[in-house]
Short mmCIF file of C-alpha atoms in Angstrom, two decimals:
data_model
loop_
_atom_site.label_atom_id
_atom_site.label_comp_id
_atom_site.label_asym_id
_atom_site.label_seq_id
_atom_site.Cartn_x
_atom_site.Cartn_y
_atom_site.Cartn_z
CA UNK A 15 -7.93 12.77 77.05
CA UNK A 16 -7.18 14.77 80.26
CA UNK A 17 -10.53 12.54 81.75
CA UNK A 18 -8.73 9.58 81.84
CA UNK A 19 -5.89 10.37 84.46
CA UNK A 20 -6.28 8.44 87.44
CA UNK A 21 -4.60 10.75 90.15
CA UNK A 22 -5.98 11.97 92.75
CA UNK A 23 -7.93 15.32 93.38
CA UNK A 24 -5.72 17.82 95.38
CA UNK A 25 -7.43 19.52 98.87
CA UNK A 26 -8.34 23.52 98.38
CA UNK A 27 -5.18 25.42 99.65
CA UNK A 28 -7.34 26.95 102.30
CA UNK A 29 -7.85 23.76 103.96
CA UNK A 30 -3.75 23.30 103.84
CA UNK A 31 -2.43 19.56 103.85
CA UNK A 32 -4.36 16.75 105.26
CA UNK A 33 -4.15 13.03 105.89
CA UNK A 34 -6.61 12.39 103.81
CA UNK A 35 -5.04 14.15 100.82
CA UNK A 36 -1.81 12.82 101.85
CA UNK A 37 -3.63 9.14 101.66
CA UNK A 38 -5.50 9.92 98.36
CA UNK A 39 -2.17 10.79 96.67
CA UNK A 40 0.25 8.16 97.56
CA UNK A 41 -2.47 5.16 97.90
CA UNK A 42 -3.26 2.57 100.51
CA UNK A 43 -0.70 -0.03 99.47
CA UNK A 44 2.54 1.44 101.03
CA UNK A 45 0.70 1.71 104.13
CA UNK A 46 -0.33 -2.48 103.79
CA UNK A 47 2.73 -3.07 102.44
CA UNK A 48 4.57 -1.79 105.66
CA UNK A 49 2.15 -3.18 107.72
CA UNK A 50 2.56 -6.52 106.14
CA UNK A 51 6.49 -5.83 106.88
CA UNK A 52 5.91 -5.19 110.88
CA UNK A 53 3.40 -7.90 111.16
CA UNK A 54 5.71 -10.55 109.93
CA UNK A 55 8.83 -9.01 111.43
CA UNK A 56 6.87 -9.37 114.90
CA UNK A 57 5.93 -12.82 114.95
CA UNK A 58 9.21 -14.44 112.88
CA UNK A 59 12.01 -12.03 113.42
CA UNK A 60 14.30 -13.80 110.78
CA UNK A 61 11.67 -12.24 108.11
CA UNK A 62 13.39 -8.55 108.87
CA UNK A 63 16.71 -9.71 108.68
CA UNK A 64 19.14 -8.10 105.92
CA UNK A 65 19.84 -11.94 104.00
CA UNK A 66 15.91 -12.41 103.93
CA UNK A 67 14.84 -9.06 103.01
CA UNK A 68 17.79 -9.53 99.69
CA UNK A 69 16.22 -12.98 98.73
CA UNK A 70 12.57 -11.40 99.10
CA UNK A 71 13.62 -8.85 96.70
CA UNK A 72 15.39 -11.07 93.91
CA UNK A 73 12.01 -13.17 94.54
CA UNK A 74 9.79 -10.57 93.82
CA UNK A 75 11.17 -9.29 90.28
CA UNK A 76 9.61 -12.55 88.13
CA UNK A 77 6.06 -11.64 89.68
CA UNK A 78 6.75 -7.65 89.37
CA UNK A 79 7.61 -8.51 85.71
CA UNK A 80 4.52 -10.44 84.90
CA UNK A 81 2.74 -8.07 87.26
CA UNK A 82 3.62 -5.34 84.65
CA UNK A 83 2.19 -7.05 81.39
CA UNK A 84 -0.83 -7.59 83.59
CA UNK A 85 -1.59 -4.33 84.57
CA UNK A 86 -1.36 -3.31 80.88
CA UNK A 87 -4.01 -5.77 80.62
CA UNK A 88 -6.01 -4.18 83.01
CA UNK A 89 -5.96 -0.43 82.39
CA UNK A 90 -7.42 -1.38 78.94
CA UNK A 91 -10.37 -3.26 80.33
CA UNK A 92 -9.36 -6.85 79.12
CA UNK A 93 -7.14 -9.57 81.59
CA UNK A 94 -4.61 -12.08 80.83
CA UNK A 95 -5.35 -15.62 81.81
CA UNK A 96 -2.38 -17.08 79.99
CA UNK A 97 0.51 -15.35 81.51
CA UNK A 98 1.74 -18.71 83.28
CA UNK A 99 0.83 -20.56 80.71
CA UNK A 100 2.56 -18.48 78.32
CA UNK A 101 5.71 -18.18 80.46
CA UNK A 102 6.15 -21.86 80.24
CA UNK A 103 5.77 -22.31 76.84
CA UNK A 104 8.31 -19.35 76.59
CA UNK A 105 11.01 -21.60 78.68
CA UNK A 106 10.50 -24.75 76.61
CA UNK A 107 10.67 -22.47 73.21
CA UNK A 108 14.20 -21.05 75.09
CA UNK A 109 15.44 -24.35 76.58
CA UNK A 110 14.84 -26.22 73.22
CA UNK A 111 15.99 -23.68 70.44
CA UNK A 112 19.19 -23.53 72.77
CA UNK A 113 19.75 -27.17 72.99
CA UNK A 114 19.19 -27.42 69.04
CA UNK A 115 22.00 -24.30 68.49
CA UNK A 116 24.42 -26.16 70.23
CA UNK A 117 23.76 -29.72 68.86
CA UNK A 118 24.88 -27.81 65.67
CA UNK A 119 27.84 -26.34 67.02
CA UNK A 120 28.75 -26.64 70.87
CA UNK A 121 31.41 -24.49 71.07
CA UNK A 122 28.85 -21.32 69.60
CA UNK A 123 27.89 -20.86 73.41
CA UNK A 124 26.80 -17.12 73.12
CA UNK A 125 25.02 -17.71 69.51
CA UNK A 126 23.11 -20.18 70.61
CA UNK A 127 21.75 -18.26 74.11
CA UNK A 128 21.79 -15.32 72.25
CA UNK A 129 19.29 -16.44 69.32
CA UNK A 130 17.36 -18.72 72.49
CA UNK A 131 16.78 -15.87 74.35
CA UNK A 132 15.14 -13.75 71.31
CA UNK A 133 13.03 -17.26 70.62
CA UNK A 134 12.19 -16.89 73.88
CA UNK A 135 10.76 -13.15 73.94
CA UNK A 136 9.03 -13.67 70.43
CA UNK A 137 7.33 -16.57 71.62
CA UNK A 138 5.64 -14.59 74.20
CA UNK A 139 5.07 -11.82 71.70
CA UNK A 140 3.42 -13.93 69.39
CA UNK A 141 0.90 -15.01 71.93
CA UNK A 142 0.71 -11.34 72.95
CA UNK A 143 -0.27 -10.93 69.23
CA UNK A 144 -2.77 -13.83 69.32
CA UNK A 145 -4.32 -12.70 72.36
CA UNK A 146 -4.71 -9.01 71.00
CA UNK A 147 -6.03 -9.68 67.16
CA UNK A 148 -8.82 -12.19 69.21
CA UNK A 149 -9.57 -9.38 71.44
CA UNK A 150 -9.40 -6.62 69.24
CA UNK A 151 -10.22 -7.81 65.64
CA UNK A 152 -12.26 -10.94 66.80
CA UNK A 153 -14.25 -8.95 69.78
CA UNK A 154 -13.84 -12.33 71.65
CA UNK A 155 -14.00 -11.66 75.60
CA UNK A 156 -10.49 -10.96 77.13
CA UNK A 157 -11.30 -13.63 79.67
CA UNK A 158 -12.53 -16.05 76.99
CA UNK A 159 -9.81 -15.26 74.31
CA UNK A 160 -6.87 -15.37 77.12
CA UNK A 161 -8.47 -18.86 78.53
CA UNK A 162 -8.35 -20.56 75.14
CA UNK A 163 -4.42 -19.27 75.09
CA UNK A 164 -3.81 -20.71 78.34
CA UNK A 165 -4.94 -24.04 77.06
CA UNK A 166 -2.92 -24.05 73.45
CA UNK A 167 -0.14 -22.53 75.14
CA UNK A 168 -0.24 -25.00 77.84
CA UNK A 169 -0.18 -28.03 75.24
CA UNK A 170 2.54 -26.75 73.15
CA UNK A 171 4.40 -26.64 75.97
CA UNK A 172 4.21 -30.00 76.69
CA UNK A 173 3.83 -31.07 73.62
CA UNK A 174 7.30 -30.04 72.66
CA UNK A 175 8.67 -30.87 75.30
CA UNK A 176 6.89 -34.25 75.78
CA UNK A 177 6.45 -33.42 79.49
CA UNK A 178 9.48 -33.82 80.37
CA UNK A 179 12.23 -31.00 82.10
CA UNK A 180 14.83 -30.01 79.13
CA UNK A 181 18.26 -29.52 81.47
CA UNK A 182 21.88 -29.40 80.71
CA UNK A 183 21.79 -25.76 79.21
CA UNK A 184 25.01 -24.02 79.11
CA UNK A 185 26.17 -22.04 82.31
CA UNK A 186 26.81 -18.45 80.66
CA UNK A 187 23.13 -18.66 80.39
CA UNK A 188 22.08 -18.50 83.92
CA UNK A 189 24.81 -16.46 85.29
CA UNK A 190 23.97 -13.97 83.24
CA UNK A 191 20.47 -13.58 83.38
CA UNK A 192 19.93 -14.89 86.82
CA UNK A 193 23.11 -15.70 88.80
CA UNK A 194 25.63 -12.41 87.78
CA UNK A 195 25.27 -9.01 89.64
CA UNK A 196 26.36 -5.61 88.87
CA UNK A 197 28.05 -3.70 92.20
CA UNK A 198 26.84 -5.97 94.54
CA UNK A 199 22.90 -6.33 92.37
CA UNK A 200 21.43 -9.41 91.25
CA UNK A 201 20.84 -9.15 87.55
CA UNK A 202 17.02 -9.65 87.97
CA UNK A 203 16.81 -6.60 89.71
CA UNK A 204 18.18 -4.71 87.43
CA UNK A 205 15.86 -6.61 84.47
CA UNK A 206 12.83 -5.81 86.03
CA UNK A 207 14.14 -2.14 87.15
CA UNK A 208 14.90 -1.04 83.52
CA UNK A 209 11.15 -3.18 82.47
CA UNK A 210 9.52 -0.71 85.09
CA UNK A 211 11.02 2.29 83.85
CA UNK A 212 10.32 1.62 80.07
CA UNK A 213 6.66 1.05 81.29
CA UNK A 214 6.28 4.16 83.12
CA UNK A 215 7.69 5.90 79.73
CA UNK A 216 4.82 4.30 77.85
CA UNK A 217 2.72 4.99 79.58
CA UNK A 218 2.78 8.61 80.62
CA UNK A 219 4.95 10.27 78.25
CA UNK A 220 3.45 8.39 74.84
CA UNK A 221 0.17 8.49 73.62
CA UNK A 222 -0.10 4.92 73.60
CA UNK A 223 -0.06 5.47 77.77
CA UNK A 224 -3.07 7.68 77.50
CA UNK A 225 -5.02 6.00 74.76
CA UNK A 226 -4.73 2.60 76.99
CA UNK A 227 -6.70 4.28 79.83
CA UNK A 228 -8.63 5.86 77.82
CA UNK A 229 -9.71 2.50 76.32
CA UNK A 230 -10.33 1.02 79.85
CA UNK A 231 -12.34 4.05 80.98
CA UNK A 232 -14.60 4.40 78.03
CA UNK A 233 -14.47 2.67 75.06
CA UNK A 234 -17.27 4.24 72.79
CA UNK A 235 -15.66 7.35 73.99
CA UNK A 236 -11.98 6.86 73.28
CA UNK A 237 -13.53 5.19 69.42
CA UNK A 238 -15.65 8.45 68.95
CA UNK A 239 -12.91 10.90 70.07
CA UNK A 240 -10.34 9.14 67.12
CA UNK A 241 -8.44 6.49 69.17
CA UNK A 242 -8.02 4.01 67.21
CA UNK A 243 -9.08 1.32 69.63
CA UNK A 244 -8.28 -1.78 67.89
CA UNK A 245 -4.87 -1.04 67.11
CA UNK A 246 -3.91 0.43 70.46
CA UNK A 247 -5.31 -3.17 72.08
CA UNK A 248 -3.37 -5.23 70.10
CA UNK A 249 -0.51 -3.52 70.37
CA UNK A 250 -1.18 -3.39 74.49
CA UNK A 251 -1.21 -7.03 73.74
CA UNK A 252 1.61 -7.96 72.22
CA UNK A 253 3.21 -5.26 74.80
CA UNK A 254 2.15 -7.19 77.53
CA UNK A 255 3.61 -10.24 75.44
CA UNK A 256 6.91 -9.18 74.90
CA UNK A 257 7.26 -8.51 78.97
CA UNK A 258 5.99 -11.98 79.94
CA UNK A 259 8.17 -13.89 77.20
CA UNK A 260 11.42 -11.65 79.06
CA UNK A 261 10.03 -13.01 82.72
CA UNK A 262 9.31 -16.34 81.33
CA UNK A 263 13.11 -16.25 79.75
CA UNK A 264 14.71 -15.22 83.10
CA UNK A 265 13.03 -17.60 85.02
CA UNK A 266 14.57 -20.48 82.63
CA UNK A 267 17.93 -18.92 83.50
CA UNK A 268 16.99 -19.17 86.56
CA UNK A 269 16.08 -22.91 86.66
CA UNK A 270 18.77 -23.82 84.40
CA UNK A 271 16.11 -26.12 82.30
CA UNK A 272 12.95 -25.57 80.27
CA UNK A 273 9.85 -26.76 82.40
CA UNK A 274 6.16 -27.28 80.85
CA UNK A 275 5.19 -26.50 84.09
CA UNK A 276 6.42 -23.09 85.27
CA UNK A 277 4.40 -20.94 84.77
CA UNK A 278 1.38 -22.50 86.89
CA UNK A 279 -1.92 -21.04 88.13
CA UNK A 280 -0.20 -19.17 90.88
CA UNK A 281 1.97 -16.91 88.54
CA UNK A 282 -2.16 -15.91 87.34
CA UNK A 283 -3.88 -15.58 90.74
CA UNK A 284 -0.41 -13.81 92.36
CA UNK A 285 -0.41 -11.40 89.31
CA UNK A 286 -4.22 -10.58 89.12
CA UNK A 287 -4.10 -10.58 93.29
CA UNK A 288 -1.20 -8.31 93.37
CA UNK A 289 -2.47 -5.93 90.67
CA UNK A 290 -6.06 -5.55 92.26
CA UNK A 291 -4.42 -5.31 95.65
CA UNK A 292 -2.64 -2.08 94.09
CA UNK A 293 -6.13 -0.65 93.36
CA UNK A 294 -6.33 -1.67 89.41
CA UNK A 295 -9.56 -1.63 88.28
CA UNK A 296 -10.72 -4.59 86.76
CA UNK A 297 -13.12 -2.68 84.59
CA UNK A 298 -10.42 -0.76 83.41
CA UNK A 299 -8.78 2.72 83.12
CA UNK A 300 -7.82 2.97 86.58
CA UNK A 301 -3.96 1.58 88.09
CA UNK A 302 -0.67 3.51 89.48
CA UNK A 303 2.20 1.51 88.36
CA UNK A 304 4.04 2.13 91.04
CA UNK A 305 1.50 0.81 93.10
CA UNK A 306 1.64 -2.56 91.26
CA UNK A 307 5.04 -2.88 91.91
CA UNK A 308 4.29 -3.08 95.25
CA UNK A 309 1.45 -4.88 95.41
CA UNK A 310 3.83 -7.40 93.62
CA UNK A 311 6.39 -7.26 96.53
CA UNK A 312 3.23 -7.43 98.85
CA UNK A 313 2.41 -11.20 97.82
CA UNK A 314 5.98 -12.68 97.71
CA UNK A 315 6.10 -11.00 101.13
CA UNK A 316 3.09 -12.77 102.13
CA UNK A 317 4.15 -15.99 101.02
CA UNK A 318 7.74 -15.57 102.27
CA UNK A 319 6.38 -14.96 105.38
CA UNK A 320 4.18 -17.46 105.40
CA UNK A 321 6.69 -20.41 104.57
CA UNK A 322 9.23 -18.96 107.54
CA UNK A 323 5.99 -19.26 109.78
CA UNK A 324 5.44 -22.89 107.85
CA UNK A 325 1.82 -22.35 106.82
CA UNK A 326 0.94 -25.29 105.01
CA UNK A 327 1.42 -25.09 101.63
CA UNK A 328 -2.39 -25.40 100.56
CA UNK A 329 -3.08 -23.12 103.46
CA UNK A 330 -1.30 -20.50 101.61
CA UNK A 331 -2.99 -21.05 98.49
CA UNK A 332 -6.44 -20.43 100.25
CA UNK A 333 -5.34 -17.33 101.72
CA UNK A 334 -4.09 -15.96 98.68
CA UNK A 335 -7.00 -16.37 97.11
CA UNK A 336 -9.13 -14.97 100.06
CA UNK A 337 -6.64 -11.89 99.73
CA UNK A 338 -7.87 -11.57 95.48
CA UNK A 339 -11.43 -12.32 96.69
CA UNK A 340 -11.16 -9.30 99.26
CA UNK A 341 -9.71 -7.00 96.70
CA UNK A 342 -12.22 -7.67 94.08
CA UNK A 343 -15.20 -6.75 96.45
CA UNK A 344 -12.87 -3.56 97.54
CA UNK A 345 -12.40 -2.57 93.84
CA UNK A 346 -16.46 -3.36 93.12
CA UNK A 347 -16.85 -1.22 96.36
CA UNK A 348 -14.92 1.69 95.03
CA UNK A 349 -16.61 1.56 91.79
CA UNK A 350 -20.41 1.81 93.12
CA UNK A 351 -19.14 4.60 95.38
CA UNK A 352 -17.53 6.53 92.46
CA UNK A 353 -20.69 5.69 90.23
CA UNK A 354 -23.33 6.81 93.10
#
């Protein structure tokens, strides 16, 4: 499986260190993502200062997290449509169990989050699960398969919720999923930081890690060399699952009320632009995780910038999707060249 790795190639010794190898190993998207830092600092100094640069961060941890169930998508050739769809049908499942536990008994506070909040996560595992026995079982298209779940997650979530925003959820519930911090941290940071970590352990110190790139760089090859392909995509679904239904959980918290709506085509294009932008393939086997954690911080930056520069609001939306266009034609470019 050593074929799969998606590192870089390291320069002879005799020709000692160069940029280029220096580039090649640590990736374009520190260097944008810097660039994207001085640009904005230039024209709107209040983008640099220390309060903005603290709310950009808390802002960026719901996109890193759904950023990280996409890319899991990704390395194994398939995408995720339904990751805002799913998110919101993951805060009405929270917002609703939670209001039903304390109808019951209002003074069971922590019982009631507590079994909400696992609702929550299984919600989005189950249409992880859906999504992967489709994919995998089914051999329906990722794009098709995850484009159906967008629309029955969709109207479930408003179905249940009958469109309307379910509020008045207990306090304890946002502070400590959204409003608490841990020696001066917001607790979303520290969500996302232990979701990244547990990622990076899947995926290069199991064999799961490995047999999902393998999958997205060959999969004839990775089925004739004893992966056992089907298996290893579901499970990459309901993976990817489990992390949206915790993003789509701690953005409830966040809001303080189940919404139908949260979730929203911009949690798909900002998590397919800033995954691409990181240099994931879209055919497959090919993505630094690291990278898409910055490429994740890269579009809140954008749009942060953006609304302290007050770029109309549609504005925005066409140049973030002018930034996903870009990066698709940069990712087709890379693959002819690596294919010539």
């Amino acid at each position: 499986m050593s074929g799969v790795s998606t590192q870089t190639q390291v320069a002879p010794a005799s020709q000692g260190v160069s940029w280029r190898s220096i580039a090649a190993s640590i990736g374009m998207m520190p260097l944008l993502l810097l660039a994207l830092i001085v640009l904005f600092g230039f024209l709107e100094p209040r983008f640099v200062s220390e309060a903005n640069l603290f709310n950009l961060t808390r802002q960026s941890t719901y996109l890193i997290i759904v950023c990280v169930a996409q890319f899991l998508i990704l390395i194994t050739g398939g995408i995720d449509l339904s990751v805002g769809s799913n998110v919101a049908l993951v805060s009405v499942v929270t917002a609703t169990v939670m209001k039903y536990m304390l109808g019951i008994d209002p003074e069971a506070v922590s019982w009631a989050v507590t079994v909400a909040i696992v609702s929550g996560v299984l919600t989005g595992a189950g249409v992880g699960l859906f999504n992967g026995l489709g994919v995998a079982l089914f051999r329906v298209t990722p794009f098709v398969m995850t484009l159906g779940s967008l629309s029955i997650a969709s109207g479930l979530a408003l179905y249940i919720s009958g469109g309307y925003s379910i509020s008045g959820l207990p306090e304890q519930f946002g502070n400590v999923l959204a409003y608490d911090s841990v020696y001066g941290i917001p607790v979303p940071i520290l969500y996302a930081a232990v979701i990244v970590v547990l990622t990076y352990v899947l995926l290069s110190w199991t064999r799961f890690g490995r047999y999902f790139y393998a999958i997205g760089s060959n999969f004839k090859a990775a089925r004739l060399s004893g992966v056992r392909t089907s298996l290893n995509q579901v499970f990459a679904y309901v993976v990817a699952g489990t992390i949206v239904g915790i993003g789509g959980v701690l953005l409830t918290a966040r809001t303080e009320s189940g919404e139908a709506t949260l979730g929203g085509t911009d949690l798909i294009l900002n998590s397919i632009a800033a995954c691409l932008i990181a240099g994931v393939s879209l055919t497959g086997g090919r993505g630094l995780l690291r990278n898409v954690v910055m490429g994740a911080i890269f579009i809140t930056a954008l749009s942060n910038g953006m609304n302290l520069l007050r770029v109309n609001s549609y504005l925005q939306t066409i140049i973030i999707g002018a930034v996903l266009v870009i990066a698709i034609a940069v990712d087709q470019m890379r693959d002819s060249n690596r294919n010539r």
